[in-house]
Amino acid sequence: MDKTIVIDYQEYGSLEELPCEDCALMQRAIESTGAAYAPYSGFHVGAALRLKDGTIVVGSNQENVAYPSGLCAERTAVFAASAQYPQCRDYEALAIVARNTEGVLCEASPCGACRQVLLEYEFRQGHPLKVICYLEGGRVRVFPSVATLLPFSFEF
Ligand code: THU
């Protein structure tokens, strides 16, 4: 029997069309691209995670000459939040953006490993973690939950 998965998400024509707090979150993610350490890829990714109490924790990709030892911006942010604020392991929204070698802002969509990591926090908190992705030309795509981004995820 054939089955189909439908993914619900929203797109906005510009950052300013987002709710204020999500626009501000994306601005923090944009700033965070400046803290990326990406000498090998030249792809500077910034992430900003908003906790339920309003705290914002930022992350950026941190690369290493032993390539797999580096870490994506999304996991840098969420692991930092979990380590620094274990009492508020409750995440509302994550904004993600990248800057290419020319310094131009561009799209960043979480990789598979980041989706799996984010999903575990979402499962544990029992409510959705919204994922806000910058798109080419300043548009924005919003996924209402991490589960939306990773159907048939690994669990045991
Ligand atoms: N990267 C991220 O930080 N987040 C993503 O969502 C995709 C990829 C990083 C990993 C590596 O440092 C560089 O971007 C190129 O893959």
Coordinates of N, CA and C and ligand atoms in Angstrom, one line a residue:
M1 N 0.8 -1.2 0.0 CA 0.0 0.0 0.0 C 0.9 1.3 0.0
D2 N 0.6 2.2 -0.9 CA 1.3 3.4 -0.9 C 0.9 4.3 0.2
K3 N 1.8 5.0 0.8 CA 1.5 6.0 1.9 C 2.2 7.3 1.6
T4 N 1.7 8.4 2.1 CA 2.3 9.7 1.8 C 2.5 10.5 3.0
I5 N 3.6 11.2 3.1 CA 3.8 12.1 4.3 C 3.6 13.5 3.7
V6 N 2.9 14.3 4.5 CA 2.7 15.7 4.1 C 3.4 16.5 5.2
I7 N 4.2 17.5 4.8 CA 5.0 18.4 5.7 C 4.4 19.7 5.7
D8 N 3.9 20.2 6.9 CA 3.4 21.6 7.0 C 4.6 22.5 7.4
Y9 N 4.7 23.6 6.7 CA 5.7 24.6 7.1 C 5.2 26.0 6.5
Q10 N 5.8 27.0 7.0 CA 5.4 28.4 6.5 C 6.6 29.0 5.8
E11 N 6.3 29.9 4.9 CA 7.4 30.7 4.3 C 7.0 32.2 4.4
Y12 N 8.0 33.0 4.7 CA 7.8 34.5 4.8 C 8.7 35.2 3.8
G13 N 8.2 36.3 3.2 CA 8.9 37.0 2.2 C 10.1 37.8 2.7
S14 N 10.1 38.1 4.0 CA 11.2 38.8 4.6 C 11.3 38.6 6.1
L15 N 12.4 38.9 6.7 CA 12.6 38.7 8.1 C 11.6 39.5 8.9
E16 N 11.3 40.7 8.4 CA 10.4 41.6 9.1 C 9.0 41.1 9.3
E17 N 8.6 40.1 8.4 CA 7.3 39.5 8.5 C 7.1 38.5 9.6
L18 N 8.3 38.1 10.2 CA 8.2 37.1 11.3 C 7.7 37.8 12.5
P19 N 7.1 37.0 13.5 CA 6.9 37.6 14.8 C 8.2 38.2 15.4
C20 N 8.0 39.4 16.1 CA 9.2 40.1 16.6 C 10.3 39.3 17.2
E21 N 9.8 38.4 18.1 CA 10.9 37.6 18.9 C 11.6 36.6 17.9
D22 N 11.0 36.2 16.9 CA 11.6 35.2 16.0 C 12.6 36.0 15.0
C23 N 12.2 37.2 14.7 CA 13.0 38.1 13.9 C 14.3 38.4 14.7
A24 N 14.1 38.8 16.0 CA 15.3 39.1 16.8 C 16.2 37.8 17.0
L25 N 15.6 36.7 17.0 CA 16.3 35.4 17.1 C 17.2 35.2 15.9
M26 N 16.6 35.5 14.7 CA 17.3 35.3 13.5 C 18.5 36.4 13.4
Q27 N 18.2 37.6 13.9 CA 19.3 38.6 14.0 C 20.5 38.1 14.8
R28 N 20.2 37.4 15.9 CA 21.3 36.8 16.7 C 22.0 35.7 16.0
A29 N 21.3 34.9 15.2 CA 21.9 33.9 14.4 C 22.8 34.5 13.3
I30 N 22.3 35.6 12.7 CA 23.2 36.3 11.7 C 24.5 36.8 12.3
E31 N 24.3 37.4 13.5 CA 25.5 37.9 14.2 C 26.5 36.7 14.5
S32 N 25.9 35.6 14.9 CA 26.8 34.4 15.3 C 27.6 33.8 14.1
T33 N 27.2 34.1 12.9 CA 28.0 33.6 11.8 C 29.4 34.2 11.9
G34 N 29.6 35.3 12.5 CA 30.9 36.0 12.7 C 31.8 35.2 13.7
A35 N 31.2 34.3 14.5 CA 32.0 33.6 15.4 C 32.3 32.2 14.9
A36 N 31.9 31.9 13.7 CA 32.1 30.5 13.2 C 33.7 30.4 13.0
Y37 N 34.1 29.2 13.1 CA 35.5 28.8 12.8 C 35.4 27.8 11.6
A38 N 35.6 28.4 10.4 CA 35.3 27.5 9.2 C 36.4 27.7 8.2
P39 N 37.6 27.5 8.5 CA 38.7 27.7 7.6 C 38.7 26.7 6.5
Y40 N 38.1 25.5 6.6 CA 38.1 24.5 5.6 C 37.0 24.6 4.6
S41 N 35.8 24.9 5.1 CA 34.6 24.9 4.2 C 34.4 26.4 3.7
G42 N 34.8 27.4 4.5 CA 34.4 28.7 4.2 C 32.9 29.0 4.3
F43 N 32.2 28.1 4.9 CA 30.8 28.2 5.1 C 30.5 28.5 6.6
H44 N 30.1 29.8 6.8 CA 30.0 30.2 8.2 C 28.5 30.2 8.7
V45 N 28.3 29.2 9.6 CA 26.9 29.0 10.0 C 26.6 29.6 11.4
G46 N 25.5 30.2 11.5 CA 25.1 30.8 12.8 C 23.8 30.2 13.2
A47 N 23.7 29.9 14.5 CA 22.4 29.4 15.1 C 22.1 30.2 16.4
A48 N 20.8 30.4 16.6 CA 20.4 31.0 17.9 C 19.2 30.2 18.4
L49 N 19.3 29.8 19.7 CA 18.3 29.0 20.3 C 17.6 29.8 21.4
R50 N 16.3 29.9 21.4 CA 15.5 30.6 22.4 C 14.9 29.6 23.4
L51 N 15.3 29.8 24.7 CA 14.8 28.9 25.7 C 13.4 29.4 26.2
K52 N 12.7 28.6 26.9 CA 11.4 29.0 27.3 C 11.4 30.2 28.2
D53 N 12.4 30.4 28.9 CA 12.5 31.6 29.8 C 13.0 32.9 29.1
G54 N 13.2 32.7 27.8 CA 13.6 33.9 26.9 C 15.1 34.0 26.7
T55 N 15.9 33.2 27.5 CA 17.3 33.2 27.3 C 17.7 32.8 25.8
I56 N 18.6 33.5 25.2 CA 19.1 33.1 23.9 C 20.5 32.5 24.0
V57 N 20.7 31.4 23.4 CA 22.0 30.7 23.4 C 22.4 30.6 21.9
V58 N 23.6 31.1 21.6 CA 24.0 31.1 20.2 C 25.1 30.0 19.9
G59 N 25.2 29.6 18.7 CA 26.2 28.6 18.3 C 26.7 29.0 16.9
S60 N 27.8 28.4 16.5 CA 28.3 28.6 15.2 C 29.1 27.3 14.9
N61 N 29.4 27.1 13.6 CA 30.1 25.8 13.3 C 31.6 26.0 13.6
Q62 N 32.1 25.0 14.2 CA 33.5 25.0 14.7 C 34.2 23.8 14.0
E63 N 35.1 24.1 13.0 CA 35.7 23.0 12.2 C 37.0 22.6 12.8
N64 N 37.6 21.6 12.3 CA 38.8 21.0 12.7 C 39.6 20.4 11.6
V65 N 40.9 20.4 11.6 CA 41.7 19.8 10.6 C 41.3 18.3 10.4
A66 N 41.0 17.7 11.5 CA 40.4 16.3 11.4 C 38.9 16.5 11.2
Y67 N 38.5 16.6 10.0 CA 37.2 17.1 9.6 C 36.0 16.6 10.5
P68 N 35.9 15.3 10.7 CA 34.7 14.8 11.5 C 34.7 15.3 12.9
S69 N 35.8 15.9 13.4 CA 35.8 16.4 14.8 C 35.1 17.7 15.0
G70 N 34.9 18.4 13.9 CA 34.2 19.7 13.9 C 32.7 19.5 14.3
L71 N 32.0 20.6 14.5 CA 30.6 20.5 14.9 C 29.8 21.6 14.2
C72 N 28.6 21.2 13.9 CA 27.7 22.2 13.2 C 27.2 23.2 14.2
A73 N 26.7 24.3 13.7 CA 26.2 25.5 14.5 C 25.1 25.0 15.4
E74 N 24.2 24.3 14.8 CA 22.9 23.9 15.6 C 23.3 23.1 16.8
R75 N 24.2 22.1 16.6 CA 24.5 21.2 17.8 C 25.4 22.0 18.8
T76 N 26.2 22.9 18.3 CA 27.0 23.8 19.2 C 26.0 24.5 20.1
A77 N 25.0 25.1 19.5 CA 24.0 25.9 20.3 C 23.2 25.1 21.3
V78 N 22.7 24.0 20.8 CA 21.8 23.2 21.7 C 22.6 22.5 22.8
F79 N 23.8 22.0 22.5 CA 24.7 21.4 23.5 C 25.1 22.4 24.5
A80 N 25.4 23.6 24.1 CA 25.9 24.7 25.0 C 24.7 25.1 25.9
A81 N 23.5 25.1 25.3 CA 22.3 25.5 26.2 C 22.1 24.4 27.2
S82 N 22.1 23.2 26.8 CA 21.9 22.0 27.7 C 22.9 22.0 28.8
A83 N 24.2 22.3 28.4 CA 25.3 22.3 29.4 C 25.2 23.5 30.4
Q84 N 24.8 24.6 29.9 CA 24.9 25.8 30.7 C 23.6 26.1 31.5
Y85 N 22.4 25.6 30.9 CA 21.1 25.9 31.5 C 20.4 24.6 31.7
P86 N 20.9 23.6 32.4 CA 20.2 22.3 32.6 C 18.8 22.5 33.3
Q87 N 18.7 23.6 34.0 CA 17.4 23.8 34.7 C 16.3 24.3 33.8
C88 N 16.7 24.7 32.6 CA 15.7 25.2 31.6 C 15.9 24.5 30.3
R89 N 15.8 23.2 30.3 CA 16.1 22.4 29.1 C 14.8 22.3 28.3
D90 N 14.3 23.5 27.9 CA 13.0 23.6 27.3 C 13.1 24.7 26.2
Y91 N 13.1 24.2 25.0 CA 13.5 25.1 23.8 C 12.3 25.4 22.9
E92 N 12.2 26.7 22.7 CA 11.1 27.2 21.9 C 11.3 27.3 20.4
A93 N 12.5 27.9 20.1 CA 12.8 28.1 18.7 C 14.3 28.1 18.4
L94 N 14.6 27.7 17.2 CA 16.0 27.7 16.7 C 16.1 28.4 15.4
A95 N 16.9 29.4 15.3 CA 17.1 30.1 14.0 C 18.5 29.8 13.4
I96 N 18.5 29.6 12.1 CA 19.7 29.1 11.4 C 20.0 29.9 10.1
V97 N 21.2 30.3 9.9 CA 21.6 31.0 8.7 C 23.0 30.7 8.4
A98 N 23.5 31.0 7.2 CA 24.9 30.8 6.9 C 25.4 32.0 6.1
R99 N 26.7 32.1 6.0 CA 27.3 33.2 5.2 C 28.4 32.5 4.4
N100 N 28.3 32.7 3.1 CA 29.3 32.0 2.2 C 30.6 32.7 2.1
T101 N 31.5 32.2 1.3 CA 32.9 32.7 1.2 C 32.9 34.2 0.8
E102 N 31.9 34.6 0.1 CA 31.8 36.1 -0.3 C 31.2 36.9 0.8
G103 N 30.8 36.3 1.9 CA 30.2 37.1 3.0 C 28.7 37.3 2.8
V104 N 28.1 36.6 1.8 CA 26.7 36.8 1.5 C 25.9 35.8 2.4
L105 N 24.8 36.3 3.0 CA 23.9 35.4 3.8 C 23.2 34.4 2.9
C106 N 23.2 33.2 3.3 CA 22.5 32.2 2.5 C 21.8 31.1 3.4
E107 N 21.2 30.2 2.7 CA 20.3 29.2 3.4 C 21.2 28.2 4.1
A108 N 20.7 27.8 5.3 CA 21.3 26.7 6.0 C 20.1 25.9 6.6
S109 N 20.1 24.6 6.2 CA 19.1 23.7 6.6 C 19.8 22.6 7.5
P110 N 19.2 22.3 8.7 CA 20.0 21.4 9.5 C 20.3 20.1 8.9
C111 N 21.5 19.6 9.1 CA 21.9 18.3 8.6 C 21.2 17.1 9.3
G112 N 21.3 15.9 8.8 CA 20.6 14.8 9.4 C 21.0 14.6 10.9
A113 N 22.3 14.7 11.2 CA 22.8 14.4 12.6 C 22.2 15.5 13.5
C114 N 22.1 16.7 13.1 CA 21.6 17.8 13.9 C 20.1 17.6 14.1
R115 N 19.4 17.1 13.1 CA 17.9 16.8 13.2 C 17.7 15.8 14.3
Q116 N 18.5 14.7 14.3 CA 18.4 13.7 15.3 C 18.6 14.2 16.7
V117 N 19.7 15.0 16.8 CA 20.0 15.6 18.2 C 18.9 16.6 18.6
L118 N 18.4 17.4 17.8 CA 17.4 18.4 18.1 C 16.1 17.6 18.5
L119 N 15.8 16.6 17.8 CA 14.6 15.8 18.0 C 14.6 15.2 19.4
E120 N 15.7 14.8 19.9 CA 15.7 14.2 21.2 C 15.3 15.2 22.3
Y121 N 15.8 16.4 22.1 CA 15.4 17.5 23.1 C 13.9 17.8 22.9
E122 N 13.4 17.8 21.7 CA 12.0 18.0 21.5 C 11.1 16.9 22.1
F123 N 11.5 15.7 21.9 CA 10.8 14.5 22.5 C 10.8 14.7 24.1
R124 N 11.9 15.0 24.6 CA 12.0 15.1 26.1 C 11.2 16.2 26.7
Q125 N 11.1 17.3 26.0 CA 10.4 18.5 26.5 C 8.9 18.3 26.3
G126 N 8.5 17.5 25.4 CA 7.1 17.1 25.2 C 6.3 18.2 24.4
H127 N 7.0 19.1 23.8 CA 6.3 20.1 22.9 C 7.2 20.5 21.8
P128 N 6.7 21.1 20.8 CA 7.5 21.4 19.6 C 8.6 22.4 19.8
L129 N 9.7 22.2 19.1 CA 10.8 23.2 19.0 C 10.7 23.6 17.5
K130 N 10.4 24.9 17.4 CA 10.3 25.5 16.0 C 11.6 25.7 15.4
V131 N 11.8 25.4 14.1 CA 13.1 25.6 13.4 C 12.9 26.7 12.3
I132 N 13.6 27.8 12.4 CA 13.5 28.9 11.5 C 14.7 29.0 10.6
C133 N 14.6 28.8 9.3 CA 15.7 28.8 8.4 C 15.7 30.0 7.5
Y134 N 16.8 30.7 7.4 CA 17.0 31.8 6.5 C 17.1 31.2 5.1
L135 N 16.4 31.9 4.1 CA 16.5 31.4 2.7 C 17.1 32.5 1.9
E136 N 17.6 32.1 0.7 CA 18.2 33.0 -0.2 C 17.3 34.3 -0.4
G137 N 17.9 35.4 -0.5 CA 17.2 36.7 -0.7 C 16.4 37.2 0.5
G138 N 16.7 36.7 1.7 CA 16.1 37.2 2.9 C 14.7 36.6 3.2
R139 N 14.3 35.6 2.5 CA 13.1 34.9 2.8 C 13.3 34.0 4.0
V140 N 12.3 33.5 4.6 CA 12.4 32.6 5.7 C 11.5 31.4 5.7
R141 N 11.9 30.3 6.1 CA 11.1 29.1 6.1 C 11.0 28.6 7.6
V142 N 9.8 28.4 8.0 CA 9.6 28.0 9.4 C 9.0 26.6 9.5
F143 N 9.7 25.7 10.2 CA 9.1 24.4 10.4 C 8.6 24.4 11.8
P144 N 7.3 24.0 12.0 CA 6.7 24.0 13.3 C 7.3 23.1 14.4
S145 N 8.0 22.1 13.9 CA 8.6 21.2 14.9 C 9.8 20.5 14.2
V146 N 10.7 19.9 15.1 CA 11.8 19.2 14.5 C 11.3 17.8 13.9
A147 N 10.2 17.3 14.5 CA 9.7 16.0 14.0 C 9.3 16.2 12.6
T148 N 8.8 17.4 12.2 CA 8.4 17.6 10.8 C 9.6 17.4 9.9
L149 N 10.8 17.7 10.4 CA 12.0 17.6 9.6 C 12.7 16.2 9.6
L150 N 12.2 15.3 10.4 CA 12.8 14.0 10.5 C 11.8 12.9 10.8
P151 N 11.0 12.6 9.7 CA 10.1 11.5 9.9 C 10.8 10.2 10.0
F152 N 10.2 9.2 10.6 CA 10.9 7.9 10.8 C 12.2 8.0 11.5
S153 N 12.3 8.8 12.5 CA 13.6 9.0 13.2 C 14.0 7.7 14.0
F154 N 15.3 7.6 14.3 CA 15.8 6.5 15.1 C 15.3 6.7 16.5
E155 N 14.8 5.6 17.1 CA 14.4 5.5 18.5 C 14.7 4.1 19.0
F156 N 14.9 3.9 20.3 CA 14.9 2.6 20.8 C 14.4 2.5 22.2
Ligands
THU1 N1 27.1 23.1 8.9 C1 26.4 23.6 9.9 O1 27.0 24.2 10.9 N2 25.1 23.4 10.0 C2 24.4 22.9 9.0 O2 23.2 22.8 9.1 C3 25.0 22.3 7.8 C4 26.5 22.3 7.8 C5 28.6 23.3 8.8 C6 29.4 22.0 9.0 C7 30.7 22.5 8.3 O3 31.5 23.2 9.2 C8 30.2 23.4 7.2 O4 28.9 23.8 7.6 C9 30.2 22.9 5.8 O5 29.5 21.7 5.8

